[in-house]
Short mmCIF file of C-alpha atoms in Angstrom, two decimals:
data_model
loop_
_atom_site.label_atom_id
_atom_site.label_comp_id
_atom_site.label_asym_id
_atom_site.label_seq_id
_atom_site.Cartn_x
_atom_site.Cartn_y
_atom_site.Cartn_z
CA UNK A 1 40.40 -34.73 42.93
CA UNK A 2 43.48 -33.53 44.66
CA UNK A 3 44.96 -36.05 46.80
CA UNK A 4 46.61 -35.91 50.15
CA UNK A 5 49.58 -37.90 51.46
CA UNK A 6 48.87 -41.36 52.98
CA UNK A 7 49.53 -41.98 56.65
CA UNK A 8 51.98 -44.64 55.62
CA UNK A 9 55.09 -42.89 54.34
CA UNK A 10 56.08 -46.30 52.66
CA UNK A 11 52.91 -46.44 50.57
CA UNK A 12 53.48 -42.94 49.46
CA UNK A 13 56.87 -43.90 48.34
CA UNK A 14 55.84 -47.01 46.58
CA UNK A 15 53.25 -45.04 44.67
CA UNK A 16 55.83 -42.58 43.66
CA UNK A 17 58.20 -45.01 42.55
CA UNK A 18 55.50 -46.76 40.53
CA UNK A 19 54.74 -43.53 38.68
CA UNK A 20 58.35 -42.77 38.22
CA UNK A 21 58.96 -46.03 36.66
CA UNK A 22 55.98 -45.43 34.20
CA UNK A 23 57.27 -42.16 33.14
CA UNK A 24 60.80 -43.70 32.73
CA UNK A 25 59.34 -46.42 30.58
CA UNK A 26 57.40 -43.90 28.60
CA UNK A 27 60.59 -41.84 28.12
CA UNK A 28 62.53 -44.77 26.90
CA UNK A 29 59.68 -45.68 24.20
CA UNK A 30 59.87 -41.97 23.12
CA UNK A 31 63.65 -42.30 22.78
CA UNK A 32 63.23 -45.49 20.81
CA UNK A 33 60.69 -43.89 18.40
CA UNK A 34 63.01 -40.89 17.84
CA UNK A 35 65.94 -43.21 17.16
CA UNK A 36 63.89 -45.40 14.79
CA UNK A 37 62.75 -42.07 13.06
CA UNK A 38 66.36 -40.95 12.80
CA UNK A 39 67.40 -44.32 11.44
CA UNK A 40 64.69 -44.02 8.79
CA UNK A 41 65.62 -40.31 7.78
CA UNK A 42 69.33 -40.85 7.72
CA UNK A 43 69.18 -44.41 6.43
CA UNK A 44 71.13 -45.59 9.54
CA UNK A 45 71.06 -49.27 9.87
CA UNK A 46 73.33 -49.37 13.13
CA UNK A 47 70.60 -46.98 14.83
CA UNK A 48 67.92 -49.45 13.59
CA UNK A 49 69.71 -52.25 15.14
CA UNK A 50 70.23 -50.45 18.37
CA UNK A 51 66.43 -49.80 18.57
CA UNK A 52 65.83 -53.62 18.12
CA UNK A 53 68.55 -54.30 20.87
CA UNK A 54 67.05 -51.84 23.34
CA UNK A 55 63.46 -53.33 23.19
CA UNK A 56 64.62 -55.77 25.97
CA UNK A 57 64.75 -52.97 28.37
CA UNK A 58 61.21 -52.01 27.59
CA UNK A 59 60.10 -55.50 28.04
CA UNK A 60 61.91 -55.76 31.33
CA UNK A 61 60.38 -52.66 32.70
CA UNK A 62 56.92 -53.96 31.77
CA UNK A 63 57.48 -56.89 33.97
CA UNK A 64 58.86 -54.89 36.70
CA UNK A 65 55.96 -52.51 36.70
CA UNK A 66 53.55 -55.18 36.66
CA UNK A 67 55.33 -56.83 39.66
CA UNK A 68 55.21 -53.57 41.65
CA UNK A 69 51.44 -53.33 41.00
CA UNK A 70 50.90 -56.89 42.27
CA UNK A 71 52.97 -56.21 45.33
CA UNK A 72 51.08 -53.01 46.32
CA UNK A 73 47.63 -54.84 45.54
CA UNK A 74 48.84 -57.58 48.06
CA UNK A 75 50.37 -55.30 50.63
CA UNK A 76 47.97 -52.35 50.52
CA UNK A 77 44.64 -53.30 49.25
CA UNK A 78 44.36 -50.05 47.55
CA UNK A 79 40.93 -48.38 47.17
CA UNK A 80 39.53 -45.28 45.30
CA UNK A 81 41.90 -43.30 43.41
CA UNK A 82 44.77 -45.53 44.57
CA UNK A 83 42.82 -48.58 43.08
CA UNK A 84 42.07 -46.84 39.88
CA UNK A 85 45.80 -45.75 39.56
CA UNK A 86 47.23 -49.27 40.07
CA UNK A 87 44.77 -50.74 37.70
CA UNK A 88 45.32 -48.39 35.01
CA UNK A 89 48.94 -48.58 35.25
CA UNK A 90 48.77 -52.30 34.68
CA UNK A 91 47.00 -51.44 31.37
CA UNK A 92 49.20 -48.39 30.50
CA UNK A 93 52.31 -50.54 30.71
CA UNK A 94 50.76 -53.05 28.28
CA UNK A 95 50.28 -50.02 25.81
CA UNK A 96 53.66 -48.82 26.16
CA UNK A 97 55.11 -52.27 25.67
CA UNK A 98 53.02 -52.62 22.35
CA UNK A 99 54.35 -49.20 21.38
CA UNK A 100 57.87 -50.58 21.86
CA UNK A 101 56.82 -53.68 19.43
CA UNK A 102 55.54 -51.28 16.94
CA UNK A 103 58.92 -49.36 17.07
CA UNK A 104 60.64 -52.47 16.52
CA UNK A 105 58.63 -52.97 13.18
CA UNK A 106 59.81 -49.45 12.04
CA UNK A 107 63.45 -50.40 12.76
CA UNK A 108 63.04 -53.74 10.92
CA UNK A 109 61.62 -51.96 7.92
CA UNK A 110 64.61 -49.63 8.02
CA UNK A 111 66.93 -52.62 8.06
CA UNK A 112 64.89 -54.22 5.16
CA UNK A 113 65.14 -51.11 3.21
CA UNK A 114 68.92 -51.47 3.05
CA UNK A 115 68.38 -54.29 0.49
CA UNK A 116 68.69 -53.29 -3.27
CA UNK A 117 65.10 -52.40 -3.80
CA UNK A 118 63.46 -50.44 -6.66
CA UNK A 119 62.94 -46.98 -5.11
CA UNK A 120 59.84 -45.14 -4.88
CA UNK A 121 59.38 -42.01 -7.24
CA UNK A 122 59.62 -39.53 -4.41
CA UNK A 123 60.57 -39.19 -0.94
CA UNK A 124 57.86 -40.11 1.43
CA UNK A 125 57.29 -37.13 3.54
CA UNK A 126 54.31 -38.55 4.96
CA UNK A 127 56.35 -40.99 7.13
CA UNK A 128 58.13 -38.27 8.76
CA UNK A 129 55.08 -36.32 9.54
CA UNK A 130 53.57 -39.43 10.88
CA UNK A 131 56.78 -39.94 12.96
CA UNK A 132 56.38 -36.46 14.18
CA UNK A 133 52.66 -36.66 15.15
CA UNK A 134 53.16 -40.16 16.84
CA UNK A 135 56.11 -38.66 19.04
CA UNK A 136 54.04 -35.46 19.94
CA UNK A 137 51.20 -37.83 20.94
CA UNK A 138 53.33 -39.96 23.08
CA UNK A 139 54.79 -36.87 24.77
CA UNK A 140 51.21 -35.47 25.52
CA UNK A 141 50.02 -38.88 26.99
CA UNK A 142 52.98 -38.98 29.36
CA UNK A 143 52.52 -35.42 30.30
CA UNK A 144 48.97 -35.86 30.99
CA UNK A 145 49.63 -39.03 33.07
CA UNK A 146 52.27 -37.18 35.01
CA UNK A 147 50.00 -34.35 35.85
CA UNK A 148 46.69 -36.26 35.71
CA UNK A 149 45.45 -33.55 33.39
CA UNK A 150 42.19 -34.64 32.03
CA UNK A 151 41.83 -31.63 29.77
CA UNK A 152 45.20 -32.49 28.25
CA UNK A 153 44.05 -36.19 28.04
CA UNK A 154 41.10 -35.20 25.81
CA UNK A 155 43.29 -33.22 23.62
CA UNK A 156 45.43 -36.22 23.16
CA UNK A 157 42.39 -38.35 22.09
CA UNK A 158 40.96 -35.74 19.73
CA UNK A 159 44.58 -35.12 18.07
CA UNK A 160 44.83 -38.85 17.17
CA UNK A 161 42.54 -37.96 14.22
CA UNK A 162 45.37 -36.00 12.51
CA UNK A 163 47.45 -39.20 12.67
CA UNK A 164 44.72 -41.29 11.24
CA UNK A 165 44.17 -38.87 8.30
CA UNK A 166 47.85 -38.70 7.57
CA UNK A 167 48.20 -42.40 7.53
CA UNK A 168 45.26 -42.72 5.20
CA UNK A 169 46.94 -40.14 2.94
CA UNK A 170 50.27 -42.11 3.02
CA UNK A 171 48.51 -45.32 2.21
CA UNK A 172 46.70 -43.70 -0.77
CA UNK A 173 50.05 -42.31 -1.96
CA UNK A 174 51.70 -45.71 -1.53
CA UNK A 175 48.78 -47.83 -3.35
CA UNK A 176 49.16 -45.06 -6.26
CA UNK A 177 52.86 -45.88 -6.52
CA UNK A 178 52.33 -49.43 -6.51
CA UNK A 179 49.61 -49.25 -9.29
CA UNK A 180 51.85 -47.18 -11.39
CA UNK A 181 54.82 -49.36 -11.28
CA UNK A 182 54.76 -52.76 -9.62
CA UNK A 183 58.41 -52.74 -9.10
CA UNK A 184 58.08 -50.42 -6.28
CA UNK A 185 55.67 -52.79 -4.14
CA UNK A 186 58.62 -54.14 -2.05
CA UNK A 187 59.63 -50.76 -0.74
CA UNK A 188 56.13 -49.45 -0.72
CA UNK A 189 55.14 -52.45 1.67
CA UNK A 190 57.81 -51.57 3.83
CA UNK A 191 56.70 -47.88 3.95
CA UNK A 192 53.26 -49.15 4.65
CA UNK A 193 54.48 -51.10 7.62
CA UNK A 194 56.17 -48.17 9.22
CA UNK A 195 53.15 -45.85 8.52
CA UNK A 196 50.88 -48.57 10.02
CA UNK A 197 53.27 -48.77 13.12
CA UNK A 198 53.11 -44.96 13.70
CA UNK A 199 49.31 -44.99 13.41
CA UNK A 200 49.21 -47.85 15.93
CA UNK A 201 51.52 -45.82 18.28
CA UNK A 202 48.92 -43.14 18.03
CA UNK A 203 46.16 -45.54 19.08
CA UNK A 204 48.02 -46.64 22.18
CA UNK A 205 48.49 -42.89 23.25
CA UNK A 206 44.81 -42.53 23.04
CA UNK A 207 44.31 -45.60 25.39
CA UNK A 208 46.70 -44.16 27.94
CA UNK A 209 44.72 -40.83 27.94
CA UNK A 210 41.58 -42.71 28.47
CA UNK A 211 43.21 -44.48 31.50
CA UNK A 212 44.20 -40.94 32.89
CA UNK A 213 40.66 -39.90 32.72
CA UNK A 214 39.55 -43.13 34.50
CA UNK A 215 42.28 -42.45 37.19
CA UNK A 216 41.42 -38.80 37.68
CA UNK A 217 37.61 -38.88 37.23
CA UNK A 218 36.73 -42.57 37.72
CA UNK A 219 34.87 -42.45 34.36
CA UNK A 220 35.31 -45.15 31.64
CA UNK A 221 35.34 -43.62 28.45
CA UNK A 222 36.64 -46.43 26.36
CA UNK A 223 34.53 -47.22 23.47
CA UNK A 224 32.62 -44.07 23.74
CA UNK A 225 32.64 -40.79 21.91
CA UNK A 226 34.79 -38.07 23.45
CA UNK A 227 32.40 -35.46 22.61
CA UNK B 1 25.24 -54.76 37.75
CA UNK B 2 22.66 -54.82 40.43
CA UNK B 3 19.48 -53.47 38.90
CA UNK B 4 16.94 -54.90 41.42
CA UNK B 5 14.63 -52.13 42.58
CA UNK B 6 15.03 -51.50 46.24
CA UNK B 7 12.52 -51.66 48.89
CA UNK B 8 13.17 -49.46 51.90
CA UNK B 9 13.02 -51.52 55.04
CA UNK B 10 13.68 -48.85 57.47
CA UNK B 11 15.05 -45.08 57.40
CA UNK B 12 16.40 -42.55 59.73
CA UNK B 13 14.79 -39.15 59.37
CA UNK B 14 16.74 -36.14 60.37
CA UNK B 15 18.07 -38.18 63.37
CA UNK B 16 19.90 -36.37 66.07
CA UNK B 17 21.09 -37.98 69.30
CA UNK B 18 22.56 -36.29 72.30
CA UNK B 19 24.31 -38.23 75.31
CA UNK B 20 23.48 -37.22 78.82
CA UNK B 21 26.64 -35.23 79.04
CA UNK B 22 25.35 -33.07 76.20
CA UNK B 23 27.48 -34.47 73.44
CA UNK B 24 25.75 -33.95 69.96
CA UNK B 25 26.80 -37.40 68.57
CA UNK B 26 24.44 -37.72 65.45
CA UNK B 27 23.58 -34.61 63.55
CA UNK B 28 20.47 -34.84 61.34
CA UNK B 29 21.23 -38.40 59.74
CA UNK B 30 18.69 -39.26 56.64
CA UNK B 31 19.57 -42.69 55.47
CA UNK B 32 17.60 -45.76 54.13
CA UNK B 33 18.17 -49.42 55.11
CA UNK B 34 17.21 -51.46 51.98
CA UNK B 35 15.26 -54.69 52.47
CA UNK B 36 17.53 -57.79 52.04
CA UNK B 37 20.63 -55.78 51.67
CA UNK B 38 23.57 -55.36 53.88
CA UNK B 39 24.65 -51.79 54.67
CA UNK B 40 27.91 -51.03 56.29
CA UNK B 41 28.77 -48.18 58.47
CA UNK B 42 32.32 -47.02 58.34
CA UNK B 43 34.32 -44.21 59.73
CA UNK B 44 37.04 -43.25 62.38
CA UNK B 45 36.44 -43.89 66.02
CA UNK B 46 34.04 -41.42 67.63
CA UNK B 47 32.22 -40.67 64.25
CA UNK B 48 28.84 -41.82 65.55
CA UNK B 49 28.58 -45.14 63.72
CA UNK B 50 27.93 -47.34 66.80
CA UNK B 51 25.65 -44.59 68.29
CA UNK B 52 23.62 -44.74 64.98
CA UNK B 53 23.42 -48.45 65.14
CA UNK B 54 22.29 -48.58 68.78
CA UNK B 55 19.47 -46.13 67.95
CA UNK B 56 17.83 -48.91 65.98
CA UNK B 57 17.22 -51.22 68.89
CA UNK B 58 16.83 -48.33 71.50
CA UNK B 59 20.01 -49.47 73.51
CA UNK B 60 20.46 -45.71 74.56
CA UNK B 61 17.34 -46.06 76.55
CA UNK B 62 19.21 -47.98 78.94
CA UNK B 63 21.13 -44.85 80.24
CA UNK B 64 19.12 -41.88 81.64
CA UNK B 65 19.50 -38.43 80.09
CA UNK B 66 20.24 -39.65 76.60
CA UNK B 67 18.04 -37.86 73.91
CA UNK B 68 16.77 -38.82 70.43
CA UNK B 69 15.41 -36.36 68.15
CA UNK B 70 13.96 -37.26 64.72
CA UNK B 71 12.67 -40.71 63.65
CA UNK B 72 13.61 -44.03 62.65
CA UNK B 73 10.66 -45.28 60.56
CA UNK B 74 10.26 -48.99 59.83
CA UNK B 75 8.45 -50.19 56.91
CA UNK B 76 5.89 -51.40 55.39
CA UNK B 77 3.94 -50.29 58.67
CA UNK B 78 5.41 -46.93 59.06
CA UNK B 79 6.13 -47.29 62.70
CA UNK B 80 8.63 -44.73 64.19
CA UNK B 81 10.46 -46.92 66.72
CA UNK B 82 11.69 -43.68 68.56
CA UNK B 83 8.12 -42.57 69.47
CA UNK B 84 6.88 -42.33 72.79
CA UNK B 85 4.68 -45.21 73.56
CA UNK B 86 6.57 -47.76 71.41
CA UNK B 87 7.97 -50.53 73.74
CA UNK B 88 11.69 -50.96 73.27
CA UNK B 89 11.28 -54.71 73.90
CA UNK B 90 8.98 -55.01 70.91
CA UNK B 91 11.58 -53.15 68.99
CA UNK B 92 14.22 -55.60 69.95
CA UNK B 93 12.06 -58.49 68.59
CA UNK B 94 11.94 -56.87 65.33
CA UNK B 95 15.42 -55.67 65.25
CA UNK B 96 17.98 -57.88 66.95
CA UNK B 97 21.63 -57.15 67.62
CA UNK B 98 24.97 -59.01 67.59
CA UNK B 99 27.89 -57.61 69.41
CA UNK B 100 31.71 -57.15 69.05
CA UNK B 101 32.40 -59.84 71.66
CA UNK B 102 30.51 -63.15 71.62
CA UNK B 103 28.40 -62.66 74.67
CA UNK B 104 26.45 -66.14 75.38
CA UNK B 105 24.53 -66.45 78.40
CA UNK B 106 26.09 -68.65 81.13
CA UNK B 107 23.67 -71.50 80.05
CA UNK B 108 23.50 -74.43 77.81
CA UNK B 109 23.81 -74.02 73.87
CA UNK B 110 20.05 -75.00 73.66
CA UNK B 111 18.89 -72.46 76.36
CA UNK B 112 20.87 -69.63 74.85
CA UNK B 113 18.95 -69.82 71.83
CA UNK B 114 15.61 -70.64 73.64
CA UNK B 115 15.90 -67.74 75.99
CA UNK B 116 14.31 -65.14 73.70
CA UNK B 117 11.26 -67.52 73.05
CA UNK B 118 10.68 -68.30 76.44
CA UNK B 119 10.82 -64.46 77.38
CA UNK B 120 8.24 -63.97 74.65
CA UNK B 121 6.08 -66.58 76.62
CA UNK B 122 6.72 -69.60 74.35
CA UNK B 123 6.12 -72.84 76.52
CA UNK B 124 5.47 -75.59 73.99
CA UNK B 125 8.74 -77.84 73.98
CA UNK B 126 8.17 -79.00 70.42
CA UNK B 127 7.66 -75.65 69.12
CA UNK B 128 10.74 -74.33 70.97
CA UNK B 129 12.79 -77.41 69.87
CA UNK B 130 11.85 -76.78 66.29
CA UNK B 131 12.73 -72.92 66.53
CA UNK B 132 16.09 -73.60 68.27
CA UNK B 133 17.05 -76.12 65.40
CA UNK B 134 15.93 -73.57 62.73
CA UNK B 135 17.95 -70.84 64.33
CA UNK B 136 20.95 -72.91 64.90
CA UNK B 137 20.85 -73.95 61.12
CA UNK B 138 20.38 -70.49 60.01
CA UNK B 139 23.41 -69.61 61.97
CA UNK B 140 25.30 -72.39 60.39
CA UNK B 141 25.84 -74.04 63.68
CA UNK B 142 23.51 -76.94 63.93
CA UNK B 143 25.89 -79.61 62.40
CA UNK B 144 28.54 -78.85 64.86
CA UNK B 145 26.41 -78.71 68.12
CA UNK B 146 23.30 -81.01 67.38
CA UNK B 147 24.79 -83.74 69.62
CA UNK B 148 25.89 -81.37 72.46
CA UNK B 149 23.04 -79.08 72.84
CA UNK B 150 23.15 -79.38 76.63
CA UNK B 151 26.92 -78.39 76.75
CA UNK B 152 27.62 -75.06 78.33
CA UNK B 153 27.90 -72.21 75.67
CA UNK B 154 31.38 -71.08 76.85
CA UNK B 155 32.84 -74.43 75.78
CA UNK B 156 32.42 -73.43 72.10
CA UNK B 157 35.29 -71.68 70.14
CA UNK B 158 35.02 -67.95 69.69
CA UNK B 159 33.75 -68.20 66.30
CA UNK B 160 31.01 -70.72 67.31
CA UNK B 161 29.99 -68.58 70.26
CA UNK B 162 29.42 -65.69 67.73
CA UNK B 163 27.37 -67.80 65.58
CA UNK B 164 25.50 -69.04 68.72
CA UNK B 165 24.84 -65.27 69.49
CA UNK B 166 23.46 -64.89 65.87
CA UNK B 167 21.32 -67.91 66.42
CA UNK B 168 19.93 -66.51 69.55
CA UNK B 169 19.19 -63.33 67.59
CA UNK B 170 17.45 -65.22 64.81
CA UNK B 171 15.17 -67.17 67.03
CA UNK B 172 12.70 -64.27 67.48
CA UNK B 173 12.49 -63.84 63.70
CA UNK B 174 13.79 -60.39 63.48
CA UNK B 175 13.42 -58.28 60.48
CA UNK B 176 16.55 -56.41 60.96
CA UNK B 177 19.84 -57.50 62.50
CA UNK B 178 22.38 -55.12 63.66
CA UNK B 179 26.04 -56.31 63.86
CA UNK B 180 28.30 -54.04 65.83
CA UNK B 181 31.92 -55.14 64.69
CA UNK B 182 30.92 -58.81 64.70
CA UNK B 183 34.37 -60.27 63.75
CA UNK B 184 36.83 -57.89 65.58
CA UNK B 185 37.52 -60.58 68.13
CA UNK B 186 37.72 -63.41 65.61
CA UNK B 187 40.45 -65.19 63.84
CA UNK B 188 40.47 -65.06 59.93
CA UNK B 189 38.84 -68.31 59.44
CA UNK B 190 36.07 -67.53 61.79
CA UNK B 191 35.76 -64.15 60.44
CA UNK B 192 35.18 -65.54 56.95
CA UNK B 193 32.48 -67.95 58.18
CA UNK B 194 30.60 -65.03 60.06
CA UNK B 195 30.84 -63.12 56.68
CA UNK B 196 29.60 -66.00 54.63
CA UNK B 197 26.77 -66.37 57.18
CA UNK B 198 25.80 -62.65 56.96
CA UNK B 199 25.55 -63.03 53.15
CA UNK B 200 23.28 -65.89 53.63
CA UNK B 201 21.05 -64.05 56.31
CA UNK B 202 20.68 -61.14 53.88
CA UNK B 203 18.12 -63.34 51.98
CA UNK B 204 15.99 -63.52 54.98
CA UNK B 205 16.52 -60.08 56.62
CA UNK B 206 17.99 -56.75 56.49
CA UNK B 207 21.52 -56.14 57.94
CA UNK B 208 23.30 -53.15 59.29
CA UNK B 209 26.87 -53.58 60.42
CA UNK B 210 29.46 -51.32 61.87
CA UNK B 211 32.88 -52.21 60.84
CA UNK B 212 36.44 -50.96 61.39
CA UNK B 213 37.60 -53.29 58.79
CA UNK B 214 37.10 -51.64 55.49
CA UNK B 215 37.96 -54.71 53.37
CA UNK B 216 35.15 -56.23 55.44
CA UNK B 217 32.81 -53.56 54.41
CA UNK B 218 33.88 -54.00 50.75
CA UNK B 219 33.49 -57.64 50.79
CA UNK B 220 30.05 -58.04 52.56
CA UNK B 221 27.98 -55.08 52.14
CA UNK B 222 25.83 -53.86 49.22
CA UNK B 223 25.74 -50.16 50.67
CA UNK B 224 28.20 -48.21 52.71
CA UNK B 225 27.67 -45.21 54.79
CA UNK B 226 30.84 -43.15 55.46
CA UNK B 227 30.20 -41.15 58.81
CA UNK B 228 32.48 -38.40 60.33
CA UNK B 229 31.97 -36.45 63.58
CA UNK B 230 28.27 -37.28 63.71
CA UNK B 231 27.54 -36.49 60.02
CA UNK B 232 26.80 -38.78 57.35
CA UNK B 233 29.15 -37.79 54.68
CA UNK B 234 28.37 -40.13 51.93
CA UNK B 235 25.89 -43.03 51.36
CA UNK B 236 26.34 -45.17 48.20
CA UNK B 237 26.55 -48.52 46.65
CA UNK B 238 29.63 -50.15 48.16
CA UNK B 239 31.24 -50.46 44.85
CA UNK B 240 30.92 -46.76 44.16
CA UNK B 241 32.43 -45.91 47.57
CA UNK B 242 35.38 -47.98 47.23
CA UNK B 243 36.06 -47.36 43.56
CA UNK B 244 34.79 -43.80 43.01
CA UNK B 245 33.73 -42.01 46.07
CA UNK B 246 32.26 -38.72 45.57
CA UNK B 247 33.22 -36.93 48.69
CA UNK B 248 37.10 -36.18 49.29
CA UNK B 249 36.62 -36.86 52.93
CA UNK B 250 35.38 -40.36 51.95
CA UNK B 251 38.33 -40.72 49.54
CA UNK B 252 40.85 -39.67 52.28
CA UNK B 253 39.42 -42.02 54.87
CA UNK B 254 39.24 -45.28 52.65
CA UNK B 255 42.73 -44.83 51.11
CA UNK B 256 44.31 -44.05 54.48
CA UNK B 257 45.27 -40.47 53.61
CA UNK B 258 45.75 -37.67 55.98
CA UNK B 259 42.56 -35.68 55.83
#
């Protein structure tokens, strides 16, 4: 449903600011994921520490956006698409914040891998692939939120299957290494943590896409099949 | 979720209304009133919501030249209350009305409530006493006025006066009660008590309320109808109207957008 402007220009501005802040928070997470991925690829511990340090900004934004939502509810008593937008943003920021936490796990694993561990027999390309897919998923989710594009939202939800498949493949590979040579367990477990974190990031992007469908269509598709 | 099956208490069928100056104020309205439910009419000034409400107790008959076309049918007896030969006084016994501003008669509290019963020919003091008490209890006013029933009604507060008017309307045991912006002249506390009362009255009768206050419609009603320029744009469960309206005109109105 295409929306017109409110009679209250201040209300328009409040909603605009809220949407901008969500995009800003999403972009911050995207940069965090990219930095954590680079930290892994280049074995760059200072980048990993930077990711851990930046997480405060993510948490602060979560609280600030929640606060904006509460103020709008109190002042404007939003209804219909406005109500759905505000309620969904409350959930979306939680998903974004959790993605921030997952990114922190990745950064910590990069840091832990600095210790002298018995190396894995091969480069884990699956992790890079997972990182790529998770980043694309987040970009898609943010774009779908910015445009309230439900077609794109459905694509994001469906595309998560690829991430899940890649995750399973990576886990299988890691289990094989651990069975072949138990000395690889420590490193493999760090890899497992990273793989799991990227997979979880994908899950959060599908939550955001579901919220976008709720905002735009008023349909709650959580816990149902997209088909 | 409300899964109770709904009984239709009354319905308008292709209802048109023309004022004496020729203005076509209602355009083919088809709408049910479900029994023991509160239905709210919302819409901008001049949309026809008060005109529609007033059709239900034949208020427009008071001015010559006004014209109805179509039907308002009451169930279960299938009476078209707009039909020639139906006595408006009888209609008003079955469908009573509460107005925007409390309008008690310049009489005692007791006489305000007893009035409708006397008009109906009631003479037995004991019966009238019982009815007055019952109506005042029904309007959640009894405890506040039981010791001063002979005081002038004007000495009551605005909220109490409005509840007195509700008691007066209740005394004739109506099946439907119409509320025309019943709290627009009241403070928030009196408003809350009237809203609370409406939800209690719903157990006994069917309510149609016109309100400019959309939050009030969202709070008290089970169904909401959005009207615009004499048309019924959307009629739905209140939750659906306020969370997921189907028509863009409804969406624009309730969210305060420029349509």
